[in-house]
CSV table of C-alpha atoms and ligand atoms in Angstrom, one decimal:
chain,number,residue,atom,x,y,z
X,30,MET,CA,-4.1,16.3,27.4
X,31,SER,CA,-6.4,13.4,26.9
X,32,THR,CA,-4.6,10.2,26.1
X,33,SER,CA,-6.8,8.0,28.3
X,34,ASP,CA,-7.6,5.3,25.8
X,35,TRP,CA,-4.1,4.9,24.5
X,36,ASN,CA,-1.8,3.4,27.1
X,37,PHE,CA,1.1,3.4,24.6
X,38,GLU,CA,3.9,0.9,24.9
X,39,ALA,CA,7.3,1.0,23.1
X,40,THR,CA,8.8,-2.4,22.8
X,41,TYR,CA,10.9,-1.1,19.9
X,42,LEU,CA,13.0,0.9,22.5
X,43,GLU,CA,14.3,-2.5,23.7
X,44,LEU,CA,16.5,-2.5,20.6
X,45,ARG,CA,19.8,-0.7,20.8
X,46,GLU,CA,19.7,3.1,20.5
X,47,LEU,CA,21.2,2.7,17.0
X,48,PHE,CA,17.7,2.0,15.8
X,49,TYR,CA,15.9,5.2,16.9
X,50,ASN,CA,16.2,8.7,18.2
X,51,ARG,CA,14.2,10.4,20.9
X,52,GLY,CA,14.6,14.1,20.0
X,53,PRO,CA,12.4,16.9,21.1
X,54,VAL,CA,8.9,17.5,19.6
X,55,HIS,CA,8.2,20.7,17.6
X,56,PRO,CA,4.7,22.0,18.6
X,57,VAL,CA,2.6,23.7,16.0
X,58,ALA,CA,0.6,26.9,16.6
X,59,SER,CA,-3.1,26.0,16.1
X,60,PRO,CA,-3.8,22.4,15.4
X,61,GLN,CA,-7.2,21.5,14.1
X,62,LEU,CA,-8.7,18.1,13.6
X,63,VAL,CA,-10.0,18.0,10.0
X,64,LEU,CA,-10.3,14.2,9.3
X,65,LEU,CA,-11.0,11.4,11.8
X,66,ASN,CA,-11.3,7.8,10.6
X,67,GLU,CA,-14.3,6.8,12.8
X,68,PRO,CA,-14.6,3.2,11.5
X,69,LEU,CA,-10.9,2.7,12.2
X,70,ALA,CA,-11.3,4.2,15.7
X,71,ASP,CA,-14.1,1.7,16.3
X,72,THR,CA,-12.0,-1.2,15.1
X,73,LEU,CA,-9.2,-0.2,17.4
X,74,GLY,CA,-11.6,0.1,20.4
X,75,LEU,CA,-10.8,3.9,20.7
X,76,ASN,CA,-13.5,6.3,21.7
X,77,ARG,CA,-14.4,8.7,18.9
X,78,LEU,CA,-15.2,11.5,21.3
X,79,THR,CA,-12.1,11.3,23.4
X,80,LEU,CA,-10.0,11.1,20.2
X,81,ARG,CA,-11.4,14.5,19.3
X,82,ASP,CA,-9.8,15.8,22.5
X,83,ASP,CA,-6.4,14.4,21.5
X,84,VAL,CA,-5.7,17.1,18.9
X,85,ALA,CA,-2.5,18.2,20.6
X,86,LEU,CA,-1.2,14.7,20.7
X,87,LEU,CA,-2.2,14.1,17.1
X,88,ALA,CA,-0.4,17.3,16.1
X,89,GLY,CA,2.9,16.1,17.6
X,90,ASN,CA,2.7,18.8,20.3
X,91,GLU,CA,3.3,16.5,23.2
X,92,GLN,CA,6.5,14.7,24.3
X,93,THR,CA,5.7,11.3,25.7
X,94,SER,CA,7.8,8.6,27.3
X,95,THR,CA,7.0,6.3,24.3
X,96,SER,CA,7.7,8.6,21.4
X,97,PHE,CA,10.7,8.2,19.0
X,98,SER,CA,11.7,8.3,15.4
X,99,GLN,CA,13.1,5.3,13.6
X,100,ALA,CA,16.4,5.0,11.7
X,101,TYR,CA,16.4,3.1,8.4
X,102,ALA,CA,18.2,3.1,5.1
X,103,GLY,CA,16.9,2.2,1.6
X,104,HIS,CA,17.5,1.9,-2.1
X,105,GLN,CA,15.7,4.9,-3.6
X,106,PHE,CA,15.3,4.4,-7.3
X,107,GLY,CA,18.1,1.9,-7.1
X,108,HIS,CA,20.5,4.0,-5.1
X,109,PHE,CA,21.4,3.2,-1.5
X,110,THR,CA,21.0,6.0,1.1
X,111,MET,CA,20.9,6.3,4.9
X,112,LEU,CA,17.4,7.6,5.7
X,113,GLY,CA,15.2,7.5,8.8
X,114,ASP,CA,11.9,9.1,9.9
X,115,GLY,CA,12.8,12.6,8.6
X,116,ARG,CA,9.3,13.9,9.3
X,117,ALA,CA,7.7,11.1,11.4
X,118,LEU,CA,7.3,10.5,15.1
X,119,MET,CA,6.1,7.2,16.6
X,120,LEU,CA,3.7,8.0,19.4
X,121,GLY,CA,4.1,4.4,20.5
X,122,GLU,CA,2.6,1.0,20.2
X,123,TYR,CA,-1.1,0.5,20.9
X,124,VAL,CA,-2.5,-2.8,21.9
X,125,ALA,CA,-6.1,-3.1,20.7
X,126,PRO,CA,-8.8,-4.9,22.7
X,127,ASN,CA,-8.3,-8.0,20.4
X,128,GLY,CA,-4.7,-8.1,21.5
X,129,LYS,CA,-3.2,-6.9,18.2
X,130,ARG,CA,-0.3,-4.5,18.5
X,131,PHE,CA,-0.1,-1.5,16.2
X,132,ASP,CA,2.4,1.3,15.7
X,133,VAL,CA,0.7,4.7,15.9
X,134,GLN,CA,2.9,7.2,13.9
X,135,LEU,CA,2.6,10.9,13.0
X,136,LYS,CA,3.8,12.1,9.6
X,137,GLY,CA,4.6,15.7,9.1
X,138,SER,CA,5.2,16.4,12.8
X,139,GLY,CA,8.5,18.3,12.4
X,140,PRO,CA,12.2,17.8,12.1
X,141,THR,CA,14.0,14.9,13.6
X,142,ALA,CA,17.6,13.6,13.7
X,143,TYR,CA,17.0,12.1,10.3
X,144,SER,CA,15.6,15.1,8.5
X,145,ARG,CA,18.7,15.7,6.4
X,146,GLY,CA,17.9,19.4,5.9
X,147,GLY,CA,14.2,18.8,5.2
X,148,ASP,CA,11.6,20.8,7.2
X,149,GLY,CA,10.0,17.6,8.7
X,150,ARG,CA,6.6,18.9,7.6
X,151,ALA,CA,3.9,17.8,5.3
X,152,ALA,CA,1.2,19.6,3.3
X,153,VAL,CA,-2.4,19.0,3.7
X,154,GLY,CA,-3.0,17.8,0.1
X,155,PRO,CA,-0.6,14.8,0.2
X,156,MET,CA,-1.9,13.8,3.6
X,157,VAL,CA,-5.4,13.8,2.3
X,158,ARG,CA,-4.3,11.6,-0.6
X,159,GLU,CA,-2.6,9.2,1.8
X,160,PHE,CA,-5.8,9.1,3.9
X,161,LEU,CA,-8.0,8.4,0.8
X,162,ILE,CA,-5.8,5.8,-0.9
X,163,SER,CA,-5.1,3.8,2.3
X,164,GLU,CA,-8.8,3.7,3.1
X,165,ALA,CA,-9.6,2.7,-0.4
X,166,MET,CA,-7.0,-0.1,-0.2
X,167,HIS,CA,-8.3,-1.3,3.0
X,168,ALA,CA,-11.9,-1.5,1.7
X,169,LEU,CA,-10.6,-3.3,-1.4
X,170,GLY,CA,-9.2,-5.9,0.9
X,171,ILE,CA,-5.6,-5.2,0.3
X,172,PRO,CA,-3.2,-5.1,3.2
X,173,THR,CA,-2.2,-1.5,4.1
X,174,ASN,CA,-1.4,0.8,6.9
X,175,ARG,CA,-4.3,3.0,7.7
X,176,ALA,CA,-4.9,6.7,8.4
X,177,LEU,CA,-6.5,7.6,11.6
X,178,ALA,CA,-6.6,11.4,11.5
X,179,VAL,CA,-5.4,14.5,9.7
X,180,VAL,CA,-4.7,17.6,11.8
X,181,THR,CA,-3.9,20.9,10.1
X,182,THR,CA,-1.2,22.8,11.9
X,183,GLY,CA,-2.2,26.4,11.2
X,184,GLU,CA,1.3,27.0,9.9
X,185,PRO,CA,2.3,27.5,6.3
X,186,ILE,CA,5.0,25.4,4.7
X,187,MET,CA,6.9,26.0,1.5
X,188,ARG,CA,6.6,23.6,-1.4
X,189,GLN,CA,5.9,24.7,-4.9
X,190,GLY,CA,4.6,27.9,-3.3
X,191,PRO,CA,3.1,28.1,0.2
X,192,LYS,CA,0.9,25.3,1.4
X,193,HIS,CA,-1.1,24.6,4.6
X,194,GLY,CA,0.8,22.3,6.9
X,195,ALA,CA,-0.8,19.1,8.2
X,196,VAL,CA,0.0,16.0,10.3
X,197,LEU,CA,-1.3,12.6,9.4
X,198,THR,CA,-1.7,9.9,12.1
X,199,ARG,CA,-1.2,6.5,10.6
X,200,VAL,CA,-1.6,3.0,12.1
X,201,ALA,CA,0.4,0.0,10.9
X,202,SER,CA,1.1,-3.5,12.3
X,203,SER,CA,4.7,-2.2,12.4
X,204,HIS,CA,6.9,0.2,10.6
X,205,ILE,CA,9.8,-2.2,10.1
X,206,ARG,CA,10.9,-2.0,6.5
X,207,VAL,CA,13.3,-3.8,4.2
X,208,GLY,CA,15.3,-0.6,4.7
X,209,THR,CA,15.4,-1.1,8.5
X,210,PHE,CA,17.3,-4.4,7.9
X,211,GLN,CA,19.6,-2.6,5.4
X,212,TYR,CA,20.2,0.0,8.0
X,213,ALA,CA,21.0,-2.6,10.7
X,214,ALA,CA,23.5,-4.3,8.3
X,215,ALA,CA,25.1,-1.1,7.2
X,216,ALA,CA,25.3,0.9,10.5
X,217,GLY,CA,25.5,-2.0,12.9
X,218,SER,CA,26.9,-5.5,13.3
X,219,ILE,CA,25.5,-9.0,12.7
X,220,ASP,CA,24.2,-8.9,16.3
X,221,ASP,CA,22.0,-5.9,15.3
X,222,VAL,CA,20.6,-7.7,12.3
X,223,VAL,CA,19.9,-10.7,14.6
X,224,ALA,CA,18.2,-8.4,17.2
X,225,LEU,CA,16.1,-6.7,14.6
X,226,ALA,CA,15.1,-10.1,13.0
X,227,ASP,CA,14.1,-11.5,16.4
X,228,TYR,CA,12.1,-8.3,17.1
X,229,ALA,CA,10.4,-8.5,13.7
X,230,ILE,CA,9.6,-12.2,14.3
X,231,GLN,CA,8.1,-11.3,17.7
X,232,ARG,CA,5.9,-8.7,16.0
X,233,HIS,CA,4.8,-10.5,12.9
X,234,ASP,CA,5.6,-14.2,13.1
X,235,PRO,CA,5.7,-15.1,16.8
X,236,ASP,CA,5.0,-18.8,16.0
X,237,LEU,CA,8.6,-18.9,14.6
X,238,LYS,CA,10.2,-17.7,17.8
X,239,GLY,CA,13.0,-19.9,19.0
X,240,LEU,CA,12.9,-22.2,16.0
X,241,PRO,CA,16.4,-23.1,14.7
X,242,ASP,CA,15.5,-22.1,11.1
X,243,ARG,CA,13.4,-19.1,12.1
X,244,TYR,CA,15.3,-16.5,10.0
X,245,GLU,CA,14.9,-18.6,6.8
X,246,GLN,CA,11.2,-19.1,7.6
X,247,PHE,CA,10.8,-15.4,8.4
X,248,LEU,CA,12.4,-14.4,5.0
X,249,GLY,CA,10.0,-16.9,3.3
X,250,ARG,CA,7.0,-15.3,5.0
X,251,VAL,CA,8.0,-11.8,4.1
X,252,ILE,CA,8.5,-12.9,0.5
X,253,THR,CA,5.1,-14.6,0.4
X,254,ARG,CA,3.4,-11.5,1.9
X,255,GLN,CA,5.1,-9.1,-0.6
X,256,ALA,CA,4.3,-11.4,-3.6
X,257,LYS,CA,0.6,-11.4,-2.6
X,258,LEU,CA,0.5,-7.7,-2.0
X,259,ILE,CA,2.0,-6.9,-5.4
X,260,ALA,CA,-0.3,-9.4,-7.1
X,261,ASN,CA,-3.2,-7.6,-5.4
X,262,TRP,CA,-2.0,-4.2,-6.7
X,263,GLN,CA,-1.7,-5.6,-10.3
X,264,LEU,CA,-5.2,-7.0,-10.1
X,265,ILE,CA,-6.8,-3.6,-9.4
X,266,GLY,CA,-4.5,-1.6,-11.6
X,267,PHE,CA,-2.7,0.2,-8.8
X,268,ILE,CA,0.7,1.9,-9.4
X,269,HIS,CA,2.6,2.7,-6.3
X,270,GLY,CA,5.1,5.0,-7.8
X,271,VAL,CA,7.9,4.8,-5.2
X,272,MET,CA,8.6,1.1,-4.5
X,273,ASN,CA,11.8,1.8,-2.8
X,274,THR,CA,13.1,-0.6,-0.2
X,275,ASP,CA,12.4,1.9,2.6
X,276,ASN,CA,8.8,1.9,1.4
X,277,THR,CA,8.5,-1.9,1.7
X,278,PHE,CA,7.2,-3.2,5.0
X,279,ILE,CA,8.1,-6.6,6.2
X,280,SER,CA,4.5,-7.0,7.4
X,281,GLY,CA,3.3,-7.0,3.7
X,282,GLU,CA,1.2,-3.9,4.3
X,283,GLY,CA,1.4,-1.1,1.7
X,284,LEU,CA,2.5,2.4,2.7
X,285,ASP,CA,3.4,5.8,1.5
X,286,TYR,CA,0.8,6.6,-1.0
X,287,GLY,CA,2.5,9.6,-2.5
X,288,PRO,CA,2.9,9.8,-6.3
X,289,CYS,CA,0.7,6.8,-6.8
X,290,ALA,CA,-2.4,6.3,-8.9
X,291,PHE,CA,-4.9,3.8,-10.2
X,292,MET,CA,-4.5,3.1,-13.9
X,293,ASP,CA,-7.4,4.2,-16.1
X,294,THR,CA,-6.5,3.3,-19.7
X,295,TYR,CA,-4.8,0.0,-19.6
X,296,HIS,CA,-1.2,-0.1,-20.6
X,297,PRO,CA,1.6,-2.1,-19.0
X,298,ASN,CA,4.1,0.7,-19.3
X,299,THR,CA,2.0,3.2,-17.4
X,300,VAL,CA,3.9,5.5,-15.1
X,301,PHE,CA,2.2,8.4,-13.2
X,302,SER,CA,5.0,9.7,-10.9
X,303,SER,CA,6.7,12.8,-12.1
X,304,ILE,CA,9.9,11.7,-10.3
X,305,ASP,CA,10.0,8.3,-12.0
X,306,ARG,CA,11.5,9.5,-15.3
X,307,GLU,CA,12.9,6.2,-16.4
X,308,GLY,CA,9.7,4.2,-15.6
X,309,ARG,CA,11.5,2.0,-13.0
X,310,TYR,CA,8.2,1.7,-11.2
X,311,ALA,CA,5.9,1.3,-14.2
X,312,TYR,CA,2.9,-0.9,-13.7
X,313,ALA,CA,4.4,-4.0,-15.4
X,314,ASN,CA,7.7,-3.6,-13.5
X,315,GLN,CA,6.1,-3.7,-10.1
X,316,PRO,CA,6.4,-7.5,-9.7
X,317,TYR,CA,10.1,-7.5,-10.7
X,318,ILE,CA,10.8,-4.6,-8.4
X,319,GLY,CA,9.2,-6.5,-5.5
X,320,SER,CA,11.6,-9.3,-6.1
X,321,TRP,CA,14.6,-6.9,-6.4
X,322,ASN,CA,13.6,-5.3,-3.1
X,323,LEU,CA,13.3,-8.7,-1.4
X,324,ALA,CA,16.8,-9.7,-2.7
X,325,ARG,CA,18.1,-6.7,-0.8
X,326,LEU,CA,16.4,-8.0,2.4
X,327,ALA,CA,17.8,-11.5,1.7
X,328,GLU,CA,21.3,-10.0,1.5
X,329,THR,CA,21.1,-8.5,4.9
X,330,LEU,CA,20.0,-11.9,6.4
X,331,LEU,CA,22.6,-14.1,4.7
X,332,PRO,CA,24.8,-14.4,7.8
X,333,LEU,CA,21.8,-15.7,9.7
X,334,LEU,CA,20.7,-18.3,7.2
X,335,ALA,CA,23.5,-20.8,7.2
X,336,ASP,CA,27.1,-21.4,8.5
X,337,THR,CA,28.7,-20.8,5.1
X,338,HIS,CA,28.0,-18.0,2.6
X,339,GLU,CA,27.4,-20.5,-0.2
X,340,ALA,CA,24.7,-22.4,1.7
X,341,ALA,CA,23.1,-19.1,2.7
X,342,VAL,CA,23.0,-17.9,-0.9
X,343,ASP,CA,21.4,-21.2,-1.9
X,344,ILE,CA,18.7,-20.8,0.7
X,345,ALA,CA,18.1,-17.2,-0.3
X,346,ASN,CA,17.9,-18.0,-4.0
X,347,LYS,CA,15.4,-20.8,-3.4
X,348,LEU,CA,13.2,-18.4,-1.4
X,349,LEU,CA,13.4,-15.7,-4.1
X,350,ASN,CA,12.4,-18.3,-6.7
X,351,ASP,CA,9.4,-19.0,-4.6
X,352,TYR,CA,8.5,-15.4,-4.9
X,353,THR,CA,8.0,-15.8,-8.6
X,354,GLU,CA,5.8,-18.9,-8.1
X,355,THR,CA,3.7,-17.3,-5.4
X,356,TYR,CA,3.3,-14.1,-7.3
X,357,LYS,CA,2.3,-15.8,-10.6
X,358,ASP,CA,-0.1,-18.1,-8.8
X,359,ALA,CA,-1.8,-15.2,-6.9
X,360,TYR,CA,-1.9,-13.0,-10.0
X,361,PHE,CA,-3.2,-15.5,-12.5
X,362,THR,CA,-5.7,-17.0,-10.1
X,363,GLY,CA,-6.9,-13.5,-9.3
X,364,LEU,CA,-7.3,-12.8,-13.0
X,365,ALA,CA,-9.3,-16.0,-13.5
X,366,HIS,CA,-11.5,-15.0,-10.6
X,367,LYS,CA,-12.0,-11.6,-12.3
X,368,ILE,CA,-13.5,-13.3,-15.3
X,369,GLY,CA,-15.7,-15.6,-13.2
X,370,LEU,CA,-13.5,-18.8,-13.1
X,371,TYR,CA,-13.4,-20.4,-9.7
X,372,VAL,CA,-10.7,-23.0,-10.5
X,373,ARG,CA,-7.9,-21.7,-12.7
X,374,LYS,CA,-6.6,-24.1,-15.4
X,375,ASP,CA,-3.3,-23.5,-17.3
X,376,GLU,CA,-5.2,-22.6,-20.5
X,377,ASP,CA,-7.0,-19.8,-18.6
X,378,ASP,CA,-3.7,-17.8,-18.5
X,379,THR,CA,-3.9,-17.6,-22.3
X,380,LEU,CA,-7.5,-16.4,-22.1
X,381,THR,CA,-6.7,-13.7,-19.5
X,382,ASP,CA,-3.5,-12.6,-21.4
X,383,GLU,CA,-5.6,-12.2,-24.6
X,384,LEU,CA,-8.1,-10.1,-22.7
X,385,LEU,CA,-5.3,-7.8,-21.5
X,386,ARG,CA,-3.9,-7.6,-25.0
X,387,LEU,CA,-7.3,-6.5,-26.3
X,388,MET,CA,-7.6,-4.0,-23.5
X,389,MET,CA,-4.2,-2.5,-24.4
X,390,GLU,CA,-4.9,-2.3,-28.1
X,391,THR,CA,-8.3,-0.7,-27.6
X,392,GLU,CA,-7.1,1.6,-24.8
X,393,ALA,CA,-9.8,0.2,-22.6
X,394,ASP,CA,-10.3,1.5,-19.0
X,395,PHE,CA,-8.9,-1.1,-16.7
X,396,THR,CA,-11.5,-1.0,-13.9
X,397,ASN,CA,-14.5,-0.4,-16.1
X,398,THR,CA,-13.7,-3.3,-18.5
X,399,PHE,CA,-13.9,-5.8,-15.7
X,400,ARG,CA,-16.9,-3.9,-14.3
X,401,ALA,CA,-18.7,-4.2,-17.7
X,402,LEU,CA,-17.9,-8.0,-17.8
X,403,THR,CA,-19.3,-8.4,-14.3
X,404,LEU,CA,-22.4,-6.5,-15.3
X,405,GLY,CA,-22.8,-8.5,-18.5
X,406,ASP,CA,-22.7,-5.2,-20.3
X,407,THR,CA,-20.5,-6.5,-23.1
X,408,ASP,CA,-21.6,-3.8,-25.6
X,409,ALA,CA,-19.8,-1.3,-23.4
X,410,LEU,CA,-16.5,-3.1,-24.0
X,411,ALA,CA,-14.0,-1.1,-26.1
X,412,PHE,CA,-13.2,-4.3,-28.1
X,413,ALA,CA,-16.9,-5.4,-28.5
X,414,ASN,CA,-17.0,-4.8,-32.2
X,415,ARG,CA,-13.6,-6.2,-33.2
X,416,ASP,CA,-13.4,-9.7,-34.6
X,417,ASP,CA,-10.8,-10.7,-32.1
X,418,GLY,CA,-12.9,-9.1,-29.4
X,419,LYS,CA,-15.9,-11.2,-30.4
X,420,ALA,CA,-13.7,-14.3,-30.6
X,421,TRP,CA,-12.5,-13.6,-27.1
X,422,LEU,CA,-16.0,-13.2,-25.7
X,423,ALA,CA,-17.1,-16.5,-27.4
X,424,ALA,CA,-14.1,-18.3,-25.9
X,425,TRP,CA,-14.8,-16.8,-22.5
X,426,ARG,CA,-18.5,-17.9,-22.6
X,427,LYS,CA,-17.5,-21.4,-23.7
X,428,ARG,CA,-15.1,-21.6,-20.8
X,429,LEU,CA,-17.8,-20.4,-18.4
X,430,ASN,CA,-20.2,-23.0,-19.7
X,431,GLU,CA,-17.6,-25.7,-19.2
X,432,GLN,CA,-17.4,-24.6,-15.6
X,433,GLY,CA,-21.1,-25.5,-15.4
X,434,LEU,CA,-22.0,-23.2,-12.5
X,435,PRO,CA,-25.2,-21.0,-12.3
X,436,ASP,CA,-24.8,-17.4,-13.5
X,437,GLU,CA,-25.4,-16.1,-10.0
X,438,ASP,CA,-22.3,-17.9,-8.7
X,439,VAL,CA,-20.2,-16.6,-11.5
X,440,ILE,CA,-21.5,-13.0,-10.9
X,441,ARG,CA,-20.9,-13.3,-7.2
X,442,LEU,CA,-17.2,-14.3,-7.8
X,443,MET,CA,-16.7,-11.5,-10.3
X,444,ARG,CA,-18.3,-8.9,-8.0
X,445,GLN,CA,-15.9,-10.0,-5.2
X,446,HIS,CA,-12.9,-9.4,-7.4
X,447,ASN,CA,-13.8,-6.5,-9.6
X,448,PRO,CA,-14.4,-3.2,-7.8
X,449,ALA,CA,-17.3,-1.3,-9.1
X,450,VAL,CA,-15.5,1.9,-8.1
X,451,ILE,CA,-11.9,2.9,-7.4
X,452,PRO,CA,-10.3,6.2,-6.4
X,453,ARG,CA,-10.4,7.9,-9.8
X,454,ASN,CA,-7.5,10.3,-10.3
X,455,HIS,CA,-9.7,13.3,-11.1
X,456,HIS,CA,-11.9,12.8,-8.0
X,457,VAL,CA,-8.8,12.4,-5.8
X,458,GLU,CA,-7.4,15.6,-7.2
X,459,ALA,CA,-10.7,17.4,-6.7
X,460,ALA,CA,-10.8,16.3,-3.1
X,461,ILE,CA,-7.2,17.4,-2.5
X,462,THR,CA,-7.8,20.8,-4.2
X,463,ALA,CA,-10.8,21.4,-2.0
X,464,ALA,CA,-9.0,20.3,1.1
X,465,GLU,CA,-6.2,22.8,0.4
X,466,ARG,CA,-8.9,25.5,0.5
X,467,GLY,CA,-10.1,24.1,3.9
X,468,ASP,CA,-13.2,22.3,2.4
X,469,PHE,CA,-13.2,18.6,3.4
X,470,GLU,CA,-16.7,17.8,2.1
X,471,PRO,CA,-15.5,16.3,-1.2
X,472,THR,CA,-13.0,14.1,0.7
X,473,HIS,CA,-15.8,12.8,3.0
X,474,ALA,CA,-18.1,12.2,0.0
X,475,LEU,CA,-15.3,10.3,-1.8
X,476,LEU,CA,-14.5,8.3,1.3
X,477,ASP,CA,-18.2,7.2,1.5
X,478,VAL,CA,-17.9,5.8,-2.0
X,479,LEU,CA,-14.5,4.2,-1.6
X,480,ARG,CA,-15.5,2.4,1.6
X,481,ASN,CA,-17.8,0.1,-0.4
X,482,PRO,CA,-16.0,-0.6,-3.6
X,483,TYR,CA,-17.6,-4.0,-4.3
X,484,ASP,CA,-21.2,-2.9,-3.8
X,485,TYR,CA,-22.8,-3.3,-7.2
X,486,GLU,CA,-26.2,-2.3,-5.9
X,487,ALA,CA,-25.1,1.2,-5.1
X,488,ASP,CA,-25.4,4.0,-7.6
X,489,TYR,CA,-22.0,5.5,-7.8
X,490,GLY,CA,-22.9,7.9,-10.6
X,491,ARG,CA,-20.0,10.2,-11.6
X,492,TYR,CA,-17.6,8.3,-9.4
X,493,VAL,CA,-17.2,5.5,-11.9
X,494,SER,CA,-16.2,7.8,-14.8
X,495,PRO,CA,-12.5,7.7,-15.7
X,496,GLY,CA,-12.7,11.5,-16.1
X,497,PRO,CA,-12.3,13.8,-19.0
X,498,PRO,CA,-9.6,12.7,-21.5
X,499,ARG,CA,-7.9,16.1,-21.4
X,500,THR,CA,-6.6,15.4,-17.9
X,501,TYR,CA,-4.2,12.9,-19.4
X,502,PRO,CA,-1.4,12.2,-19.1
X,503,TYR,CA,-2.1,12.3,-15.4
X,504,GLN,CA,1.0,13.1,-13.3
X,505,THR,CA,1.3,12.7,-9.6
X,506,PHE,CA,3.8,14.6,-7.4
X,507,CYS,CA,5.4,13.6,-4.1
X,508,GLY,CA,4.6,17.0,-2.6
X,509,THR,CA,7.2,16.3,0.0
K,624,LIG,P1,9.2,9.3,1.3
K,624,LIG,O1,9.4,9.7,-0.2
K,624,LIG,O2,8.0,10.0,1.9
K,624,LIG,O3,9.1,7.8,1.4
K,624,LIG,O4,10.4,9.8,2.1
K,624,LIG,C1,11.8,9.4,1.8
K,624,LIG,C2,12.7,9.9,2.9
K,624,LIG,O5,12.7,11.3,2.9
K,624,LIG,C3,12.2,9.5,4.3
K,624,LIG,O6,13.3,9.2,5.1
K,624,LIG,C4,11.5,10.7,4.8
K,624,LIG,O7,11.5,10.8,6.2
K,624,LIG,C5,12.3,11.8,4.2
K,624,LIG,N1,11.5,13.0,4.0
K,624,LIG,C6,10.5,13.3,3.1
K,624,LIG,N2,10.0,14.5,3.2
K,624,LIG,C7,10.7,15.1,4.2
K,624,LIG,C8,10.7,16.4,4.8
K,624,LIG,N3,9.8,17.3,4.4
K,624,LIG,N4,11.5,16.7,5.8
K,624,LIG,C9,12.4,15.8,6.2
K,624,LIG,N5,12.5,14.5,5.7
K,624,LIG,C10,11.7,14.2,4.7
K,625,LIG,MG1,8.8,6.5,2.8
């Protein structure tokens, strides 16, 4: 055992036992480290070499004094359920050299008290997807938990047919979810909600500690973080697929990249997930679902916000209205930046709305439209030859002239906001298929590209192609 660099802590265990379970671990036969996130290891101040000796730990084979699984609840597709880490084990909290505290968690490490009949395991394909997408998100500058490693277990698991088992190690600023608050409110008392809120404040908003209105301010902060996160997703065409309240971190980081995908052809109603039959989590719905999820958090905090229920509801409603404002501001400002405008004016929202309408009507590729605008390659635009397309380009150029900045400044801004490359669904699938055969080269090659998404000098070749049309409609599966 080599856990020398870690020195795990477990402040979460100071909460009442209602919040976690410390069941036994379920060792796997022959763990093998197949992916290690070396840049992340460096950021965390962990030694790449000693980490390679930690395979048993990263496979969930070792019982430690700081390991536990968390209880939580959640609205899944609108239905409330008691959940918990059914296949996850927290190794503990790790304090990086810069003083930041992270949860280090295994996913797929075996059954727990919360498995509800599931096997507690994960297949290598979905764990590779989570690794790829979270790394891409991080490189795109969007808050996310990150993957540190994937270890194959040497054991088969049954999904749609037999699959190779794997354990993902992921790192997050915490794993406290909206669903953790729902759990505290449903399974515990007001004292438990208070204890959890104070713990969350300690982890994420320590400057609020001890303030009389700390719960109101905390709720406001979570709302702001989520509004900005979802605006960021919209701005790069990302569809999460399972925006359940248990998949919503109060830290504002994204998580659980299962049946998710980046949109290729732009359409607001796009859904990729095979389990989202009603399109609840369609692209255009994501901002509203974010607000709905935050309303569920606000409900659990009502008794902490004011002395009377009425006053508490007023506070919560005001904060939830702020969500809409924060979201719209982040989204429309981001769109303005994507077309090279530094300072957004009200009229710009009409200009960007019209661009999106043109993109929808001409079935334009979301990422490559903004990429072509950035490169000044307007001939490549799907709407280049339409009258309304030409009119839009003229209006855009006029607005840019009005801004009166040198081209290089405009291009710099556009390059910062329009990725040259995103995880294309066909490349992600190809990497996963190879990984299922034990070949991780395509995953490494894709990671190399995804780690520099805004580099317009690089030659990304085939990685910028949306893929052959026959792969549509693309569907993603949970693979749980
Ligand atoms: P997810 O869709 O991954 O967010 O998972 C939703 C819930 O189902 C969580 O409580 C998971 O821990 C649980 N879960 C998912 N897959 C499994 C599994 N194979 N075994 C046990 N629990 C699982
Ligand atoms: Mg989840």
